Amino acid sequence: MRSIAPRRAGALSIVLAAAVALVGCSAPTEPQAPEEPATMAESVVAADVWIKAADDGMTAAFGTLTNEGDAAVRVVGVASGVATAMELHETVEDDSGQMIMREVDGFDVEPGATLALEPGGNHLMVMGLTAPIVAGDDVVITLTFDDGSTLELTATARDYSGANESYEGDDDMSDMDHGDMDHGDMGGSDMGHGDAAGSDR
């Protein structure tokens, strides 16, 4: 009678040796690189961005900015190819009780919060239009954040006449402090953004 046990033992040894060799040749697992933190711009979602249609002079842009990140973000600048200059503005009540607009150095948005840019409140001031903005036009606006990141917005132009606001007359204001003027002073109206807050868009 033949014995087949030695053959089986030898085959098993070969299989085990091959398995050990394969394990030895496997490349070591490299540690995962930590994810880069999101920039401020990447944390922000813009919605309902629009700009008031205007032939020349001044106008303003509005919308909402929601911070979906885990850290606060700060908008520090704004620019557009349709204007010679843009500023971040807020509307506040002065000592006489009149609502006036003035430039600010930044807008802060906490995690999970939404910044409303609207007539009668914070807004993006557009000065020195280089061409008319007609209702239906799409205007590209770029926000710059405190970390240097940027967010490109597309604002759709709308006809808007809240409280008969006017943004004309920027040439007449060259020797005046723009921060002390309300929008009503620019076009003969007695009303600034604050008076238009409840108007229909």
PDB file of C-alpha atoms in Angstrom:
ATOM      1  CA  MET A   1       0.000   0.000   0.000  1.00  0.00           C
ATOM      2  CA  ARG A   2       1.330   3.408  -0.994  1.00  0.00           C
ATOM      3  CA  SER A   3       1.486   6.224   1.505  1.00  0.00           C
ATOM      4  CA  ILE A   4       0.350   9.660   0.169  1.00  0.00           C
ATOM      5  CA  ALA A   5       0.680  11.636   3.410  1.00  0.00           C
ATOM      6  CA  PRO A   6       4.213  12.995   2.629  1.00  0.00           C
ATOM      7  CA  ARG A   7       3.005  14.427  -0.699  1.00  0.00           C
ATOM      8  CA  ARG A   8       0.118  16.226   0.953  1.00  0.00           C
ATOM      9  CA  ALA A   9       2.388  17.633   3.631  1.00  0.00           C
ATOM     10  CA  GLY A  10       4.813  18.894   1.001  1.00  0.00           C
ATOM     11  CA  ALA A  11       2.075  20.611  -0.985  1.00  0.00           C
ATOM     12  CA  LEU A  12       0.775  22.295   2.137  1.00  0.00           C
ATOM     13  CA  SER A  13       4.255  23.591   2.941  1.00  0.00           C
ATOM     14  CA  ILE A  14       4.561  25.110  -0.538  1.00  0.00           C
ATOM     15  CA  VAL A  15       1.197  26.906  -0.189  1.00  0.00           C
ATOM     16  CA  LEU A  16       2.137  28.314   3.212  1.00  0.00           C
ATOM     17  CA  ALA A  17       5.503  29.502   1.942  1.00  0.00           C
ATOM     18  CA  ALA A  18       3.879  31.273  -1.002  1.00  0.00           C
ATOM     19  CA  ALA A  19       1.409  33.013   1.300  1.00  0.00           C
ATOM     20  CA  VAL A  20       4.215  34.230   3.553  1.00  0.00           C
ATOM     21  CA  ALA A  21       6.103  35.526   0.522  1.00  0.00           C
ATOM     22  CA  LEU A  22       3.074  37.449  -0.724  1.00  0.00           C
ATOM     23  CA  VAL A  23       2.572  39.053   2.665  1.00  0.00           C
ATOM     24  CA  GLY A  24       6.210  40.034   2.779  1.00  0.00           C
ATOM     25  CA  CYS A  25       6.020  41.669  -0.652  1.00  0.00           C
ATOM     26  CA  SER A  26       2.914  43.719   0.116  1.00  0.00           C
ATOM     27  CA  ALA A  27       3.538  47.453   0.204  1.00  0.00           C
ATOM     28  CA  PRO A  28       3.129  48.985   3.646  1.00  0.00           C
ATOM     29  CA  THR A  29      -0.036  51.028   4.125  1.00  0.00           C
ATOM     30  CA  GLU A  30       0.769  54.722   4.027  1.00  0.00           C
ATOM     31  CA  PRO A  31      -0.951  56.953   6.575  1.00  0.00           C
ATOM     32  CA  GLN A  32      -3.699  59.162   5.165  1.00  0.00           C
ATOM     33  CA  ALA A  33      -2.700  62.785   4.769  1.00  0.00           C
ATOM     34  CA  PRO A  34      -4.865  65.128   6.849  1.00  0.00           C
ATOM     35  CA  GLU A  35      -7.505  67.004   4.866  1.00  0.00           C
ATOM     36  CA  GLU A  36      -6.770  70.622   4.100  1.00  0.00           C
ATOM     37  CA  PRO A  37      -9.110  72.935   5.997  1.00  0.00           C
ATOM     38  CA  ALA A  38     -11.701  74.626   3.812  1.00  0.00           C
ATOM     39  CA  THR A  39     -11.051  78.216   2.851  1.00  0.00           C
ATOM     40  CA  MET A  40     -13.477  80.872   3.994  1.00  0.00           C
ATOM     41  CA  ALA A  41     -14.846  81.177   0.465  1.00  0.00           C
ATOM     42  CA  GLU A  42     -15.454  77.422   0.264  1.00  0.00           C
ATOM     43  CA  SER A  43     -17.562  77.613   3.421  1.00  0.00           C
ATOM     44  CA  VAL A  44     -19.951  80.239   2.042  1.00  0.00           C
ATOM     45  CA  VAL A  45     -23.038  79.696  -0.110  1.00  0.00           C
ATOM     46  CA  ALA A  46     -24.577  82.733  -1.815  1.00  0.00           C
ATOM     47  CA  ALA A  47     -28.248  82.913  -2.810  1.00  0.00           C
ATOM     48  CA  ASP A  48     -30.716  85.337  -4.419  1.00  0.00           C
ATOM     49  CA  VAL A  49     -27.940  87.689  -5.509  1.00  0.00           C
ATOM     50  CA  TRP A  50     -29.237  90.694  -7.442  1.00  0.00           C
ATOM     51  CA  ILE A  51     -28.238  94.210  -8.404  1.00  0.00           C
ATOM     52  CA  LYS A  52     -30.358  97.285  -8.998  1.00  0.00           C
ATOM     53  CA  ALA A  53     -30.513  98.242 -12.680  1.00  0.00           C
ATOM     54  CA  ALA A  54     -28.997 101.673 -13.350  1.00  0.00           C
ATOM     55  CA  ASP A  55     -27.850 103.719 -16.325  1.00  0.00           C
ATOM     56  CA  ASP A  56     -24.776 105.237 -14.677  1.00  0.00           C
ATOM     57  CA  GLY A  57     -23.404 106.570 -11.412  1.00  0.00           C
ATOM     58  CA  MET A  58     -24.076 104.325  -8.432  1.00  0.00           C
ATOM     59  CA  THR A  59     -26.125 101.278  -7.590  1.00  0.00           C
ATOM     60  CA  ALA A  60     -26.035  98.435  -5.055  1.00  0.00           C
ATOM     61  CA  ALA A  61     -26.081  94.649  -4.928  1.00  0.00           C
ATOM     62  CA  PHE A  62     -27.913  92.408  -2.487  1.00  0.00           C
ATOM     63  CA  GLY A  63     -28.450  88.747  -1.582  1.00  0.00           C
ATOM     64  CA  THR A  64     -27.627  86.307   1.216  1.00  0.00           C
ATOM     65  CA  LEU A  65     -24.374  84.692   2.318  1.00  0.00           C
ATOM     66  CA  THR A  66     -24.632  81.537   4.455  1.00  0.00           C
ATOM     67  CA  ASN A  67     -21.627  80.161   6.322  1.00  0.00           C
ATOM     68  CA  GLU A  68     -21.862  76.367   6.166  1.00  0.00           C
ATOM     69  CA  GLY A  69     -18.421  75.850   7.704  1.00  0.00           C
ATOM     70  CA  ASP A  70     -17.254  75.245  11.265  1.00  0.00           C
ATOM     71  CA  ALA A  71     -15.451  78.567  11.716  1.00  0.00           C
ATOM     72  CA  ALA A  72     -16.374  82.215  11.343  1.00  0.00           C
ATOM     73  CA  VAL A  73     -15.654  83.914   8.022  1.00  0.00           C
ATOM     74  CA  ARG A  74     -15.035  87.565   7.239  1.00  0.00           C
ATOM     75  CA  VAL A  75     -15.659  89.362   3.944  1.00  0.00           C
ATOM     76  CA  VAL A  76     -13.095  92.149   3.557  1.00  0.00           C
ATOM     77  CA  GLY A  77     -13.396  93.260  -0.057  1.00  0.00           C
ATOM     78  CA  VAL A  78     -15.595  93.372  -3.141  1.00  0.00           C
ATOM     79  CA  ALA A  79     -14.984  94.200  -6.799  1.00  0.00           C
ATOM     80  CA  SER A  80     -16.623  94.004 -10.216  1.00  0.00           C
ATOM     81  CA  GLY A  81     -15.680  94.803 -13.778  1.00  0.00           C
ATOM     82  CA  VAL A  82     -18.810  96.960 -14.163  1.00  0.00           C
ATOM     83  CA  ALA A  83     -17.605  99.591 -11.686  1.00  0.00           C
ATOM     84  CA  THR A  84     -14.528 101.645 -10.917  1.00  0.00           C
ATOM     85  CA  ALA A  85     -14.959 100.893  -7.214  1.00  0.00           C
ATOM     86  CA  MET A  86     -17.049  98.861  -4.791  1.00  0.00           C
ATOM     87  CA  GLU A  87     -17.410  99.036  -1.025  1.00  0.00           C
ATOM     88  CA  LEU A  88     -18.976  97.080   1.818  1.00  0.00           C
ATOM     89  CA  HIS A  89     -21.701  99.229   3.365  1.00  0.00           C
ATOM     90  CA  GLU A  90     -23.976  99.155   6.370  1.00  0.00           C
ATOM     91  CA  THR A  91     -27.000 101.338   7.093  1.00  0.00           C
ATOM     92  CA  VAL A  92     -27.224 102.807  10.584  1.00  0.00           C
ATOM     93  CA  GLU A  93     -29.155 105.463  12.458  1.00  0.00           C
ATOM     94  CA  ASP A  94     -27.246 108.677  13.113  1.00  0.00           C
ATOM     95  CA  ASP A  95     -27.610 111.010  16.106  1.00  0.00           C
ATOM     96  CA  SER A  96     -30.548 112.779  14.489  1.00  0.00           C
ATOM     97  CA  GLY A  97     -32.437 109.542  13.907  1.00  0.00           C
ATOM     98  CA  GLN A  98     -31.818 109.532  10.167  1.00  0.00           C
ATOM     99  CA  MET A  99     -30.773 106.292   8.485  1.00  0.00           C
ATOM    100  CA  ILE A 100     -27.458 106.743   6.709  1.00  0.00           C
ATOM    101  CA  MET A 101     -25.101 104.370   4.946  1.00  0.00           C
ATOM    102  CA  ARG A 102     -21.392 104.111   5.625  1.00  0.00           C
ATOM    103  CA  GLU A 103     -18.460 101.975   4.582  1.00  0.00           C
ATOM    104  CA  VAL A 104     -17.295  99.171   6.871  1.00  0.00           C
ATOM    105  CA  ASP A 105     -14.045  97.224   6.782  1.00  0.00           C
ATOM    106  CA  GLY A 106     -15.696  93.804   6.798  1.00  0.00           C
ATOM    107  CA  PHE A 107     -18.742  91.590   7.240  1.00  0.00           C
ATOM    108  CA  ASP A 108     -18.462  88.745   9.778  1.00  0.00           C
ATOM    109  CA  VAL A 109     -20.553  85.586   9.396  1.00  0.00           C
ATOM    110  CA  GLU A 110     -20.552  83.038  12.219  1.00  0.00           C
ATOM    111  CA  PRO A 111     -20.809  79.262  11.566  1.00  0.00           C
ATOM    112  CA  GLY A 112     -24.338  78.345  10.536  1.00  0.00           C
ATOM    113  CA  ALA A 113     -25.383  81.993  10.238  1.00  0.00           C
ATOM    114  CA  THR A 114     -26.694  83.880   7.208  1.00  0.00           C
ATOM    115  CA  LEU A 115     -25.737  87.440   6.346  1.00  0.00           C
ATOM    116  CA  ALA A 116     -28.568  89.314   4.633  1.00  0.00           C
ATOM    117  CA  LEU A 117     -27.553  91.977   2.128  1.00  0.00           C
ATOM    118  CA  GLU A 118     -30.662  94.055   1.553  1.00  0.00           C
ATOM    119  CA  PRO A 119     -32.020  97.577   1.078  1.00  0.00           C
ATOM    120  CA  GLY A 120     -32.082  99.225   4.470  1.00  0.00           C
ATOM    121  CA  GLY A 121     -29.211  97.117   5.794  1.00  0.00           C
ATOM    122  CA  ASN A 122     -25.866  95.719   4.772  1.00  0.00           C
ATOM    123  CA  HIS A 123     -25.204  95.885   1.032  1.00  0.00           C
ATOM    124  CA  LEU A 124     -22.521  95.933  -1.647  1.00  0.00           C
ATOM    125  CA  MET A 125     -22.115  99.496  -2.916  1.00  0.00           C
ATOM    126  CA  VAL A 126     -21.293  99.851  -6.624  1.00  0.00           C
ATOM    127  CA  MET A 127     -19.704 103.158  -7.648  1.00  0.00           C
ATOM    128  CA  GLY A 128     -18.691 104.587 -10.991  1.00  0.00           C
ATOM    129  CA  LEU A 129     -20.544 102.309 -13.400  1.00  0.00           C
ATOM    130  CA  THR A 130     -18.558 101.705 -16.569  1.00  0.00           C
ATOM    131  CA  ALA A 131     -21.680 100.797 -18.571  1.00  0.00           C
ATOM    132  CA  PRO A 132     -25.448 100.757 -18.020  1.00  0.00           C
ATOM    133  CA  ILE A 133     -26.888  97.800 -16.114  1.00  0.00           C
ATOM    134  CA  VAL A 134     -30.194  96.724 -17.639  1.00  0.00           C
ATOM    135  CA  ALA A 135     -32.791  94.487 -15.993  1.00  0.00           C
ATOM    136  CA  GLY A 136     -31.955  90.890 -16.837  1.00  0.00           C
ATOM    137  CA  ASP A 137     -28.210  91.475 -17.134  1.00  0.00           C
ATOM    138  CA  ASP A 138     -25.903  89.147 -15.206  1.00  0.00           C
ATOM    139  CA  VAL A 139     -23.153  90.983 -13.345  1.00  0.00           C
ATOM    140  CA  VAL A 140     -20.125  89.164 -11.928  1.00  0.00           C
ATOM    141  CA  ILE A 141     -19.066  90.324  -8.464  1.00  0.00           C
ATOM    142  CA  THR A 142     -16.055  88.956  -6.577  1.00  0.00           C
ATOM    143  CA  LEU A 143     -15.902  88.830  -2.783  1.00  0.00           C
ATOM    144  CA  THR A 144     -12.544  88.627  -1.021  1.00  0.00           C
ATOM    145  CA  PHE A 145     -12.266  87.003   2.403  1.00  0.00           C
ATOM    146  CA  ASP A 146      -9.878  87.590   5.275  1.00  0.00           C
ATOM    147  CA  ASP A 147      -7.807  84.510   4.375  1.00  0.00           C
ATOM    148  CA  GLY A 148      -7.287  85.726   0.797  1.00  0.00           C
ATOM    149  CA  SER A 149      -9.788  83.323  -0.769  1.00  0.00           C
ATOM    150  CA  THR A 150     -12.362  84.667  -3.220  1.00  0.00           C
ATOM    151  CA  LEU A 151     -15.953  83.860  -4.118  1.00  0.00           C
ATOM    152  CA  GLU A 152     -17.464  84.793  -7.478  1.00  0.00           C
ATOM    153  CA  LEU A 153     -21.119  85.821  -7.446  1.00  0.00           C
ATOM    154  CA  THR A 154     -23.479  86.323 -10.375  1.00  0.00           C
ATOM    155  CA  ALA A 155     -25.980  89.082  -9.663  1.00  0.00           C
ATOM    156  CA  THR A 156     -29.052  89.398 -11.873  1.00  0.00           C
ATOM    157  CA  ALA A 157     -30.119  92.985 -12.531  1.00  0.00           C
ATOM    158  CA  ARG A 158     -33.623  94.016 -11.470  1.00  0.00           C
ATOM    159  CA  ASP A 159     -35.654  97.166 -11.869  1.00  0.00           C
ATOM    160  CA  TYR A 160     -36.135  98.477  -8.336  1.00  0.00           C
ATOM    161  CA  SER A 161     -37.486 101.843  -7.225  1.00  0.00           C
ATOM    162  CA  GLY A 162     -37.880 101.383  -3.486  1.00  0.00           C
ATOM    163  CA  ALA A 163     -38.764 104.754  -1.961  1.00  0.00           C
ATOM    164  CA  ASN A 164     -37.614 106.407  -5.204  1.00  0.00           C
ATOM    165  CA  GLU A 165     -33.998 105.725  -4.321  1.00  0.00           C
ATOM    166  CA  SER A 166     -31.368 107.052  -6.675  1.00  0.00           C
ATOM    167  CA  TYR A 167     -27.683 106.263  -6.970  1.00  0.00           C
ATOM    168  CA  GLU A 168     -26.888 109.021  -9.437  1.00  0.00           C
ATOM    169  CA  GLY A 169     -24.586 111.975  -8.906  1.00  0.00           C
ATOM    170  CA  ASP A 170     -21.368 110.285  -7.853  1.00  0.00           C
ATOM    171  CA  ASP A 171     -19.437 112.851  -9.922  1.00  0.00           C
ATOM    172  CA  ASP A 172     -20.941 115.612  -7.783  1.00  0.00           C
ATOM    173  CA  MET A 173     -19.717 113.878  -4.644  1.00  0.00           C
ATOM    174  CA  SER A 174     -16.018 113.808  -5.447  1.00  0.00           C
ATOM    175  CA  ASP A 175     -15.298 116.429  -2.757  1.00  0.00           C
ATOM    176  CA  MET A 176     -17.694 114.960  -0.206  1.00  0.00           C
ATOM    177  CA  ASP A 177     -17.411 112.217   2.386  1.00  0.00           C
ATOM    178  CA  HIS A 178     -19.410 109.373   0.863  1.00  0.00           C
ATOM    179  CA  GLY A 179     -19.633 107.610   4.219  1.00  0.00           C
ATOM    180  CA  ASP A 180     -21.771 110.440   5.629  1.00  0.00           C
ATOM    181  CA  MET A 181     -24.306 110.398   2.794  1.00  0.00           C
ATOM    182  CA  ASP A 182     -27.458 108.367   2.478  1.00  0.00           C
ATOM    183  CA  HIS A 183     -28.640 107.175  -0.922  1.00  0.00           C
ATOM    184  CA  GLY A 184     -31.532 109.632  -0.873  1.00  0.00           C
ATOM    185  CA  ASP A 185     -29.120 112.568  -0.910  1.00  0.00           C
ATOM    186  CA  MET A 186     -27.683 111.342  -4.191  1.00  0.00           C
ATOM    187  CA  GLY A 187     -30.843 111.754  -6.215  1.00  0.00           C
ATOM    188  CA  GLY A 188     -32.964 114.368  -4.494  1.00  0.00           C
ATOM    189  CA  SER A 189     -35.016 111.903  -2.459  1.00  0.00           C
ATOM    190  CA  ASP A 190     -35.380 112.408   1.280  1.00  0.00           C
ATOM    191  CA  MET A 191     -35.204 108.681   1.860  1.00  0.00           C
ATOM    192  CA  GLY A 192     -32.226 106.376   2.301  1.00  0.00           C
ATOM    193  CA  HIS A 193     -32.118 102.583   2.213  1.00  0.00           C
ATOM    194  CA  GLY A 194     -33.665 102.480   5.657  1.00  0.00           C
ATOM    195  CA  ASP A 195     -36.910 103.899   4.319  1.00  0.00           C
ATOM    196  CA  ALA A 196     -37.018 101.259   1.602  1.00  0.00           C
ATOM    197  CA  ALA A 197     -36.577  98.206   3.769  1.00  0.00           C
ATOM    198  CA  GLY A 198     -40.224  97.281   3.537  1.00  0.00           C
ATOM    199  CA  SER A 199     -40.640  97.938  -0.174  1.00  0.00           C
ATOM    200  CA  ASP A 200     -41.300  95.196  -2.669  1.00  0.00           C
ATOM    201  CA  ARG A 201     -38.352  94.036  -4.692  1.00  0.00           C
TER     202      ARG A 201
END
